[in-house]
Coordinates of C-alpha atoms in Angstrom, one line a residue:
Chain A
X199 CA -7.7 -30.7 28.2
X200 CA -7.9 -29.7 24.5
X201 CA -5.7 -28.0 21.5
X202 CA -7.5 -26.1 19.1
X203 CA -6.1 -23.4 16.9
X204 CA -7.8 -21.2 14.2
X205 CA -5.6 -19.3 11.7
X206 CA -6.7 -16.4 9.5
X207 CA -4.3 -16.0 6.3
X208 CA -5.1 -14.6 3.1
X209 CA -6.5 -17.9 1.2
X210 CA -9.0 -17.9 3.9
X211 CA -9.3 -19.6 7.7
X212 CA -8.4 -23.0 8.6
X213 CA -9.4 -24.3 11.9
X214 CA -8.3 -27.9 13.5
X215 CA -8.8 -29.0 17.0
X216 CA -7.9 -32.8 18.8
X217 CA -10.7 -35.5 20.1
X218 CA -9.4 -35.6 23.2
X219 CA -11.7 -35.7 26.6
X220 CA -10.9 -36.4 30.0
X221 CA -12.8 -37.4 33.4
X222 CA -9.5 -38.3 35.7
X223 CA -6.6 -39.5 33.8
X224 CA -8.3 -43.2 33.8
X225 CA -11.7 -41.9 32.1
X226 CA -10.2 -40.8 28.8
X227 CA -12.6 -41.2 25.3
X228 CA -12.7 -39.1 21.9
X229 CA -15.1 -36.3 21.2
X230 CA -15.6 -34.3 18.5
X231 CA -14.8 -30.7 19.4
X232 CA -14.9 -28.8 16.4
X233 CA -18.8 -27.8 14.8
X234 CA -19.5 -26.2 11.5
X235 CA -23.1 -24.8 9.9
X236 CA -23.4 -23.1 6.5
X237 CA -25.8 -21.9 4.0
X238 CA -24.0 -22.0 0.8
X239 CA -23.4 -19.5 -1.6
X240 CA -24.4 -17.1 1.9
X241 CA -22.7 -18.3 4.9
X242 CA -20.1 -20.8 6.7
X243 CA -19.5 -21.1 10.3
X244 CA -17.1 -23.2 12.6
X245 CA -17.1 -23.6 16.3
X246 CA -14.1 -25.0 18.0
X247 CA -14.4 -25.8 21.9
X248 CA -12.4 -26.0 25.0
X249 CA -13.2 -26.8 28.7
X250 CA -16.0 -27.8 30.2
X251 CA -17.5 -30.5 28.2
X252 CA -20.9 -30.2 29.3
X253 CA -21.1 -26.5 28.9
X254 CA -19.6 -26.3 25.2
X255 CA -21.8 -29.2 24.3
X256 CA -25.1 -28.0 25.6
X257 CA -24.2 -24.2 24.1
X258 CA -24.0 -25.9 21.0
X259 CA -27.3 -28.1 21.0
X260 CA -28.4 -25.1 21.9
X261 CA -27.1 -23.2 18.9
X262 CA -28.1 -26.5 17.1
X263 CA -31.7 -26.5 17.9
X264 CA -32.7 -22.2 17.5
X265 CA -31.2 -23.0 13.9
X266 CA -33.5 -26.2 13.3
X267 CA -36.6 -25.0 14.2
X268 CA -35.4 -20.6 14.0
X269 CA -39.4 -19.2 13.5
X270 CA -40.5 -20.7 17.3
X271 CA -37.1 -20.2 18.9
X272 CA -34.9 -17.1 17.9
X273 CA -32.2 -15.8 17.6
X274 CA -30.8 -18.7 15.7
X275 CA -27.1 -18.8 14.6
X276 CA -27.8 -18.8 10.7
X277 CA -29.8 -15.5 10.4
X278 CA -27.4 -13.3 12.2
X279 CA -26.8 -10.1 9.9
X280 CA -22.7 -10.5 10.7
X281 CA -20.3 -12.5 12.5
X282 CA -19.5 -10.1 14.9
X283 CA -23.0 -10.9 15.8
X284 CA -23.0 -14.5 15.6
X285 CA -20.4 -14.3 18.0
X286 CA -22.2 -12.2 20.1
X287 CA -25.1 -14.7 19.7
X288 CA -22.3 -18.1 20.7
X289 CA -20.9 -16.1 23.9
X290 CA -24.6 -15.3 25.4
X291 CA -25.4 -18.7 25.0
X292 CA -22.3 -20.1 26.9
X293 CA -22.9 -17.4 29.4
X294 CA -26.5 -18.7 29.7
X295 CA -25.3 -22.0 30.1
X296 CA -22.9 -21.5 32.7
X297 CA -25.1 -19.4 35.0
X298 CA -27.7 -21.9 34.4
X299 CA -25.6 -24.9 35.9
X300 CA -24.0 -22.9 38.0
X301 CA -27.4 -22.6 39.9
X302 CA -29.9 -19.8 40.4
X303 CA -28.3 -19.2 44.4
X304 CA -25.0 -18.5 42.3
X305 CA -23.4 -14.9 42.7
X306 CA -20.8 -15.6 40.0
X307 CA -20.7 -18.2 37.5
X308 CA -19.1 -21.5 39.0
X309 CA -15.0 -21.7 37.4
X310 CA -15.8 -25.3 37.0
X311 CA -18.1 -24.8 34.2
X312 CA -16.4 -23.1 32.3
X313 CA -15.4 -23.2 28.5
X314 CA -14.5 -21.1 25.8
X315 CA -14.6 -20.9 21.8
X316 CA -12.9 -20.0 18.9
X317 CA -15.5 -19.0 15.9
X318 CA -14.7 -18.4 12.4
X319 CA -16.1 -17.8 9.4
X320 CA -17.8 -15.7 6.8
X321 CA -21.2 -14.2 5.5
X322 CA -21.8 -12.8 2.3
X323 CA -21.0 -9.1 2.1
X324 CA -18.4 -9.1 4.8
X325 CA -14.8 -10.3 5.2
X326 CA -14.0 -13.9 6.9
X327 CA -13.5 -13.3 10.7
X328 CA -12.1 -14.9 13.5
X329 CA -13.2 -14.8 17.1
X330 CA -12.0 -16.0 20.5
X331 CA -15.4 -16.1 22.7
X332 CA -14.7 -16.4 26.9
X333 CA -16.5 -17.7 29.5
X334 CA -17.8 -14.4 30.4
X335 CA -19.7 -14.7 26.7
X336 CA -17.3 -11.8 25.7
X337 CA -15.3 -11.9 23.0
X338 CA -11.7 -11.1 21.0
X339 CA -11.1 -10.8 17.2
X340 CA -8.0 -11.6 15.4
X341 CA -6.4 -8.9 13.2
X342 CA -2.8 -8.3 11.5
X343 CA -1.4 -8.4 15.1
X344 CA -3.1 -12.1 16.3
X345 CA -4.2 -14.0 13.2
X346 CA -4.3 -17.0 15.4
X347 CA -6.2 -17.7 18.3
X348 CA -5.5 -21.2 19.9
X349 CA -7.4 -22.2 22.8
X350 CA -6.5 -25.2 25.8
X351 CA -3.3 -27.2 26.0
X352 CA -1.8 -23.9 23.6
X353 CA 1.9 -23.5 24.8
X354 CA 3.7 -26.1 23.6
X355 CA 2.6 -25.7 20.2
X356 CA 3.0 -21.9 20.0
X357 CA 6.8 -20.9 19.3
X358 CA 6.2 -23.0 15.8
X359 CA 3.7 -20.9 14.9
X360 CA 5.2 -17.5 16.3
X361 CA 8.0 -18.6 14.0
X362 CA 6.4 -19.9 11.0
X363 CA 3.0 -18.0 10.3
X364 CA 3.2 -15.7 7.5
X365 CA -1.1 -14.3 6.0
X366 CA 0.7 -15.6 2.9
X367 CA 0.6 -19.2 3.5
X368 CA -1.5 -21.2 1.0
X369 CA -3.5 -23.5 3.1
X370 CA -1.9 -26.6 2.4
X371 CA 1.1 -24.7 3.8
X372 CA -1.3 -23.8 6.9
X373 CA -2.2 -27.4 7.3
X374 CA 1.3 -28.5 7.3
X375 CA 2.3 -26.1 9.9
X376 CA -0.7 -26.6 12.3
X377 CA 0.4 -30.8 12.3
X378 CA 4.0 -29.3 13.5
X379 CA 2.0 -27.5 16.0
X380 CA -0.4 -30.6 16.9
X381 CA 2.7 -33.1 16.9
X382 CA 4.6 -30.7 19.2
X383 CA 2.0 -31.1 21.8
X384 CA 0.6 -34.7 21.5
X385 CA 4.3 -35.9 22.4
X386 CA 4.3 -33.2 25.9
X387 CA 0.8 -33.6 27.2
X388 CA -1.1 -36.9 27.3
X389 CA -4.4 -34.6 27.8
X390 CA -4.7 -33.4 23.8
X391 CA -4.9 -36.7 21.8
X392 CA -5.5 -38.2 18.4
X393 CA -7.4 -38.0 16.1
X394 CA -7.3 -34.3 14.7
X395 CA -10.2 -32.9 12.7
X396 CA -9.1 -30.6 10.1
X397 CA -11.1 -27.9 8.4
X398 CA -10.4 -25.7 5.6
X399 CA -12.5 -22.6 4.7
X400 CA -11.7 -20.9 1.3
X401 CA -12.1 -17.0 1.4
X402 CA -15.7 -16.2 -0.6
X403 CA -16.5 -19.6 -1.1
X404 CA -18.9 -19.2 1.2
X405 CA -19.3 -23.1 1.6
X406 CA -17.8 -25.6 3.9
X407 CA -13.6 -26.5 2.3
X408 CA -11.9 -30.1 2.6
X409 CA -13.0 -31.5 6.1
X410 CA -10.8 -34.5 7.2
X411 CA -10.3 -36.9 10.2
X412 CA -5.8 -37.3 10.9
X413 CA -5.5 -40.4 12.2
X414 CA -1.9 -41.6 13.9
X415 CA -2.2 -44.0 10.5
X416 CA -2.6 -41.2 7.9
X417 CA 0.9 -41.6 5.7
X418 CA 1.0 -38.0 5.4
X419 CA 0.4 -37.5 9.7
X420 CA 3.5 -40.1 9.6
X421 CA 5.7 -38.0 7.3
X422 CA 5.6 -34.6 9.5
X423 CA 6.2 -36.3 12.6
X424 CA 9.0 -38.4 12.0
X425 CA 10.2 -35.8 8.7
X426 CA 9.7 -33.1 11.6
X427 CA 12.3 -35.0 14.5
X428 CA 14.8 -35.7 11.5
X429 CA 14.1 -31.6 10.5
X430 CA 14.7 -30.3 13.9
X431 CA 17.6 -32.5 14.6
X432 CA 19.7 -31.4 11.5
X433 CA 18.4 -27.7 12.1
X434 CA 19.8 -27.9 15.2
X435 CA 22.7 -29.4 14.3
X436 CA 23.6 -26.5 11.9
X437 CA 23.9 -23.8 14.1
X438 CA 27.1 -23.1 15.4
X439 CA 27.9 -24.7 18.8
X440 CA 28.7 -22.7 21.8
X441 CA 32.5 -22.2 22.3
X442 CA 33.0 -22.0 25.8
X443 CA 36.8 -20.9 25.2
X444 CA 35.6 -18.2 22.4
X445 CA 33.3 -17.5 25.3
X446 CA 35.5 -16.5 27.9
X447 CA 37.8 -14.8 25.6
X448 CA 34.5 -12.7 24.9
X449 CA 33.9 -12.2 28.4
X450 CA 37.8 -10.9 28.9
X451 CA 37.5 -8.7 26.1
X452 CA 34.1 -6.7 27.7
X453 CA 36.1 -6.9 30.9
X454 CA 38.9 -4.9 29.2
X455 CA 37.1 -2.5 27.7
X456 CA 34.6 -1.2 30.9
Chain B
X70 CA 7.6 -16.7 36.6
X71 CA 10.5 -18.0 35.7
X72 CA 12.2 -21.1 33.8
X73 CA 15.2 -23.1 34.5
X74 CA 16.3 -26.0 32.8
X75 CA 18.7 -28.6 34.8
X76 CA 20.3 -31.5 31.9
X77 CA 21.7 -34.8 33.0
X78 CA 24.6 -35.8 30.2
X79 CA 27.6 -38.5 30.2
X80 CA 29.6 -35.4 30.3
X81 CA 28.4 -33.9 33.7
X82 CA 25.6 -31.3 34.1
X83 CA 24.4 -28.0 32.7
X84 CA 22.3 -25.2 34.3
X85 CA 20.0 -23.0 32.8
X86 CA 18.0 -20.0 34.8
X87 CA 16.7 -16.6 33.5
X88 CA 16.6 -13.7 35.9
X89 CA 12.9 -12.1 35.5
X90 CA 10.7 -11.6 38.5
X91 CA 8.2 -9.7 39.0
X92 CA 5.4 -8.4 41.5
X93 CA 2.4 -7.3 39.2
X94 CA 3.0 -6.9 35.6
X95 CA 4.4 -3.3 35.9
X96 CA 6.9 -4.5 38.5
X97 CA 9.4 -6.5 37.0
X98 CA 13.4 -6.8 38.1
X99 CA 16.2 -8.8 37.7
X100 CA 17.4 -11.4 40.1
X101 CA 20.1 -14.2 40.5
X102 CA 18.0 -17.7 40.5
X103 CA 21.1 -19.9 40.7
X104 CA 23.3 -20.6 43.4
X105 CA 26.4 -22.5 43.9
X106 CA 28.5 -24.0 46.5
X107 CA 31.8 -25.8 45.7
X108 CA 34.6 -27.5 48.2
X109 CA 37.2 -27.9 44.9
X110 CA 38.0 -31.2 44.6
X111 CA 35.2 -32.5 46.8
X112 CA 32.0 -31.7 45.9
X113 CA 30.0 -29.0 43.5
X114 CA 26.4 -27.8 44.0
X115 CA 24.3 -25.8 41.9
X116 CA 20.2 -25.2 42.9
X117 CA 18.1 -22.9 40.8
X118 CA 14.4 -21.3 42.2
X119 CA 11.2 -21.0 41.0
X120 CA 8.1 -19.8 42.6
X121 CA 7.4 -17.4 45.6
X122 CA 11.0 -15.1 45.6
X123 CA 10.7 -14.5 49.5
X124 CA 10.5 -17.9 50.0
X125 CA 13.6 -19.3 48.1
X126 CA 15.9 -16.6 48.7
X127 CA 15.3 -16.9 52.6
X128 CA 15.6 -21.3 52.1
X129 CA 18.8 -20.0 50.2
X130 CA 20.1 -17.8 53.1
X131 CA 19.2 -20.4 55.6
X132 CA 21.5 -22.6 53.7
X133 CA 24.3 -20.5 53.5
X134 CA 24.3 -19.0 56.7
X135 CA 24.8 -22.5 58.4
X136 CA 27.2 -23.0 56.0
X137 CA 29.6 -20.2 57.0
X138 CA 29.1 -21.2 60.7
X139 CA 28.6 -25.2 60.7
X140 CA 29.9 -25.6 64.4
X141 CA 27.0 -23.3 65.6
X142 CA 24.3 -24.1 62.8
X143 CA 23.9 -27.8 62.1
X144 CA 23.4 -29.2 59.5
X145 CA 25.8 -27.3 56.6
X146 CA 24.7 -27.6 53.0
X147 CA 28.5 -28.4 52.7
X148 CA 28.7 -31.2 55.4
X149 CA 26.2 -33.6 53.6
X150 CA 27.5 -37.2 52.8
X151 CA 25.4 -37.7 50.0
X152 CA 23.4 -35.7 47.0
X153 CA 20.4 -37.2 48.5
X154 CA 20.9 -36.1 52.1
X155 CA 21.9 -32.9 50.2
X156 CA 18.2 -32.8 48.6
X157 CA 16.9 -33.6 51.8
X158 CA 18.4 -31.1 53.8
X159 CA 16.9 -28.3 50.8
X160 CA 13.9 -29.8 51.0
X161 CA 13.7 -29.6 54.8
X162 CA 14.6 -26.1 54.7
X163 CA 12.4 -25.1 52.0
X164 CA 9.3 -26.8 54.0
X165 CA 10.2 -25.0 57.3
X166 CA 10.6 -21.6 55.7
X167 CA 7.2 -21.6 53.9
X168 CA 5.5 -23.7 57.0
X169 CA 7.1 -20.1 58.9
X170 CA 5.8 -17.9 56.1
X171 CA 1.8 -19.5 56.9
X172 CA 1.9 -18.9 60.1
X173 CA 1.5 -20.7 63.5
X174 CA -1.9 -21.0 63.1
X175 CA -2.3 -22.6 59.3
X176 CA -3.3 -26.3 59.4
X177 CA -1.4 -26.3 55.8
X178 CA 1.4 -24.4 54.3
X179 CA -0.2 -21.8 52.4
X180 CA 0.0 -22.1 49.0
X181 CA 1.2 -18.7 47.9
X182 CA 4.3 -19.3 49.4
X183 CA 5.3 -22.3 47.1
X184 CA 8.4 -22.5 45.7
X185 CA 10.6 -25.4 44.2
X186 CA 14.2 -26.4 43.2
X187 CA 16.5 -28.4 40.4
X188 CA 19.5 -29.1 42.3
X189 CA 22.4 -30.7 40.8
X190 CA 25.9 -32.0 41.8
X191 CA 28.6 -34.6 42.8
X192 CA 29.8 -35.1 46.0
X193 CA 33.5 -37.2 45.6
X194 CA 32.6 -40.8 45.5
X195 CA 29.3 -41.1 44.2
X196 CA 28.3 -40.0 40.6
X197 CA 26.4 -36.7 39.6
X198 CA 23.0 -36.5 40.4
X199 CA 20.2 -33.8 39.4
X200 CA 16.8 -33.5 41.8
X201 CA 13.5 -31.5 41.3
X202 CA 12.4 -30.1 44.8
X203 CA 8.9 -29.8 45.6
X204 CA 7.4 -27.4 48.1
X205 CA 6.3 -30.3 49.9
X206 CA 10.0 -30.8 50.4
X207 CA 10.0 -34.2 49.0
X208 CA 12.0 -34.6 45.4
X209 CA 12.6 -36.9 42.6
X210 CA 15.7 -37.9 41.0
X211 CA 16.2 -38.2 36.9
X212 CA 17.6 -40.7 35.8
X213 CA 18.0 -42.6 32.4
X214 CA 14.0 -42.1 31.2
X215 CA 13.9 -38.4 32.7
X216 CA 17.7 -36.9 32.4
X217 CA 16.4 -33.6 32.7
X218 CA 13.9 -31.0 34.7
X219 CA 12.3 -28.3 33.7
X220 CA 10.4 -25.5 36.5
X221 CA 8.6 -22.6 36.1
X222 CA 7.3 -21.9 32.5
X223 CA 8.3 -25.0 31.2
X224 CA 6.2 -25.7 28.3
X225 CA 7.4 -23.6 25.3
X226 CA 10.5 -24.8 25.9
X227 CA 10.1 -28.1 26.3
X228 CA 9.4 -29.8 22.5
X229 CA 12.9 -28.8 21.3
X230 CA 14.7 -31.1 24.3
X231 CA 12.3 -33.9 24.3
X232 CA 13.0 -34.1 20.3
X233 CA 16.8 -32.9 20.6
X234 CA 18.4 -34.7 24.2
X235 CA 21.0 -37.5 23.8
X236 CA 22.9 -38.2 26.7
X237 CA 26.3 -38.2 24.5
X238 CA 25.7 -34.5 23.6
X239 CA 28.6 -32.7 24.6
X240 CA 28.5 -29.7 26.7
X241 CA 28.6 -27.1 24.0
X242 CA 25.6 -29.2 22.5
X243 CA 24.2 -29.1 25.9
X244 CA 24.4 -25.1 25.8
X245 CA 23.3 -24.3 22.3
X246 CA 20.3 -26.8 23.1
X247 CA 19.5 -24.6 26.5
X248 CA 19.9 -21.3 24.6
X249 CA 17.2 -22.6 21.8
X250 CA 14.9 -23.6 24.6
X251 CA 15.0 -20.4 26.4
X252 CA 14.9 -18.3 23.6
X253 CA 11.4 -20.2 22.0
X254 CA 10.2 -19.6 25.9
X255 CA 11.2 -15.9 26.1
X256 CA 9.7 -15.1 22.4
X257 CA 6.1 -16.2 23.9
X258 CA 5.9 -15.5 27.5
X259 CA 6.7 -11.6 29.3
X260 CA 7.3 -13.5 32.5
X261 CA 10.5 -15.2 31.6
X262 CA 13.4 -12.5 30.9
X263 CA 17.4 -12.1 29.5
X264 CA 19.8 -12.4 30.6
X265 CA 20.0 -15.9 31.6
X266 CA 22.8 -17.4 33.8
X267 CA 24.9 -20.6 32.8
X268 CA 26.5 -22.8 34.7
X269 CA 28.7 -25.9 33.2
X270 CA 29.9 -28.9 35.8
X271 CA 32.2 -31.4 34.3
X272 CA 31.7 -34.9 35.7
X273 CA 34.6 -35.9 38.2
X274 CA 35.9 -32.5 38.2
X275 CA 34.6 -31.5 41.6
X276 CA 34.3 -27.8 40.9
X277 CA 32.7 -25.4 39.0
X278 CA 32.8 -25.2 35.5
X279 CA 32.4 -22.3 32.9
X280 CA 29.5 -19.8 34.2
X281 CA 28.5 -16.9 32.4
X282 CA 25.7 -14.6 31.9
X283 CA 24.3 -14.0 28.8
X284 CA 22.8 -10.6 27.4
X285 CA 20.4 -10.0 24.6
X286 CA 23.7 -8.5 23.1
X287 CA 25.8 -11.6 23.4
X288 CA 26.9 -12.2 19.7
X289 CA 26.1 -16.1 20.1
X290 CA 22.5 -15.4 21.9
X291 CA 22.2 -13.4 19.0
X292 CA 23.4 -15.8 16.2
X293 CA 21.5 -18.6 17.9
X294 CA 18.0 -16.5 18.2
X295 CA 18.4 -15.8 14.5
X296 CA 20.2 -18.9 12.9
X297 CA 17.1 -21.2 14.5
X298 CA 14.2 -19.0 13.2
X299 CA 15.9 -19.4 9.8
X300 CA 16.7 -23.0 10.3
X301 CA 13.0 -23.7 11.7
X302 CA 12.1 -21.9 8.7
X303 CA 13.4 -24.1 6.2
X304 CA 13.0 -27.5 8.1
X305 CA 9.4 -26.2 7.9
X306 CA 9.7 -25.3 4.3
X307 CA 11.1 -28.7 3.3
X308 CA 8.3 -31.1 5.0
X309 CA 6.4 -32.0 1.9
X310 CA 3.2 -29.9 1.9
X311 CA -0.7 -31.2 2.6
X312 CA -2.2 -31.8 -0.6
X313 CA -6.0 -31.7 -0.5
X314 CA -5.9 -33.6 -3.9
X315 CA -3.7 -36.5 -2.6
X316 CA -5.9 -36.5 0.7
X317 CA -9.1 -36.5 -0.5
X318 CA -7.9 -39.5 -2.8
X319 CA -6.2 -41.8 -0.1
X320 CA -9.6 -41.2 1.5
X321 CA -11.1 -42.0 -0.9
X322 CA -9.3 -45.5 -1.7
X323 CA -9.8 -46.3 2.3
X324 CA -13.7 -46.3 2.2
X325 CA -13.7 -48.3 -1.1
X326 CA -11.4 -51.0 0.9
X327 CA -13.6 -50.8 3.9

């Protein structure tokens, strides 16, 4: 499995994703899932990927090599007028790599190649955007509704963010928060591991922001997950406990009145 | 779906079960997921559902009916020595029900008519004991390293117990922990619903302890929904935030040790 999750705020987008890949629970090594490509002073791009290993990796050598050598092999990903486009761009190419090992006697792509991808980014001329590409090589964008996409191992990490995100966040704040989210789910599911990659994109900047690798050593990775337990543990302790006598006399009361 | 929450404590045990089902998205009612039995002074037994609703209403029919006429119906729910022959006899009932549901010809039990069960209780003699019921009919037990179960839509949920369990909680603890699970669960998944039923045991008591059901209108549901978005807020808010300047620093410093 896999945890990825993309924010859009104000300040910009920040994306961070886990290393995590699995062939049987005995077959477990660390890959990088999360791909970035810019021009700058014109363009950034980042590519986070879930699922299928093989698929996301050949859609992105894919991507990869149209964009070394773009004159012999278009379309390639970094002359794409807008990102709607370049999503439009990421999603045929996974679809091409699905039905392609999914064999040419295939009526429907095979589920078991499949993978998905959350894009983000900005061009010149146009706002940063945020994209959630499927299998089908189709495609959602995030908005003032969903600015967040997360893709794989996403539930246990989701009611922080439901709770916490705010398009004001700075995105220090954002990279705090998605570590509350990360932690969350590396101590439920043994499928999303260490180490996270972290990327931050500054609106307009229109180059690549603070890139880091989180190891389980990083003082500051320390200090939200053990500060975090200690936070949710007094939290919890300040709300009011249920009084099951205050209760009943509650219940007799609603009684009373029907 | 569904989600109920079974806790193992010194004190005795707590149930949790919400009351959404649904056929289709735009078919959605409320049903009763926890049943009890209780001989006062002898034994107590609470079993929540999850899964296919035909299936663990007609296991939970099958149970009672053989309880109201033991002479005729062998064996009674309410005639078992043990919790384990107890879980047994679920199990055994829940296996023949969906094994009758697939039909004489299926080679396996069809898997659309899989359902499970938390079952808890004390029978007079023995101590408490909770069990997780597979559709297989087999179950496990918790115990000191997994004092609690979960089934259904279990992951939102589930980061707020692993953090927050201690066996010493009290019940009220117990409660207030339960209603903060289910609420992060109902904010982020349509297929778990209010209200939610409660049930307390008290260790050595032998009967049933408080039950109630609780509304979206229940003044602590509502100061509990609340109070831990606000609390979750400002745990959140007083984790020191990422500083890029700091990070890139203490990068930094590590490659010029390496």
């Amino acid at each position: 499995m896999t945890y990825c999750v993309g924010l859009l705020v104000d300040a910009g987008l920040i994306f961070m994703s886990d290393t995590r890949t699995n062939a049987g629970i005995d077959n477990i090594s660390t890959v990088l899932k999360m791909k970035t490509w810019e021009v700058p002073g014109e363009r950034f791009l980042c590519l986070m990927s879930a699922g299928n290993l093989a698929t996301t990796q050949a859609t992105i050598s894919l991507l990869d090599e149209r964009t070394v050598a773009p004159s012999e092999r278009q379309p390639a990903i970094l002359s794409q007028p807008t990102m709607f486009q370049t999503a439009k761009l990421v999603g045929e190419t996974l679809r091409e790599v699905i039905s392609g090992a999914s064999g040419p006697q295939a009526q429907t792509p095979d589920p078991m190649f499949s993978g998905s991808f959350i894009l983000g980014g900005q061009i010149k001329g146009t706002p940063p955007r945020l994209f959630n590409i499927y299998s089908e090589g189709n495609f959602v964008e995030a908005g003032e509704d969903n600015p967040f996409f997360q893709i794989g191992e996403h539930k246990y990490g989701r009611p922080i963010i439901i709770r916490t995100y705010d398009r004001k966040m700075s995105m220090a704040e954002c990279a705090k928060l998605l570590m509350v989210s990360f932690d969350s789910t590396l101590r439920s599911n043994l499928s999303v591991g260490l180490p996270l990659d972290l990327q931050f994109y500054e609106r307009d900047s229109y180059q690549a922001g603070l890139r880091t690798r989180i190891t389980g050593e990083d003082p500051y990775y320390k200090t939200i997950s053990a500060g975090w337990s200690d936070a949710l543990k007094s939290a919890f302790d300040a709300l009011p406990d249920f009084n099951p006598e205050a209760w009943a006399e509650h219940e007799e009361a609603e009684l009373a009145t029907v």
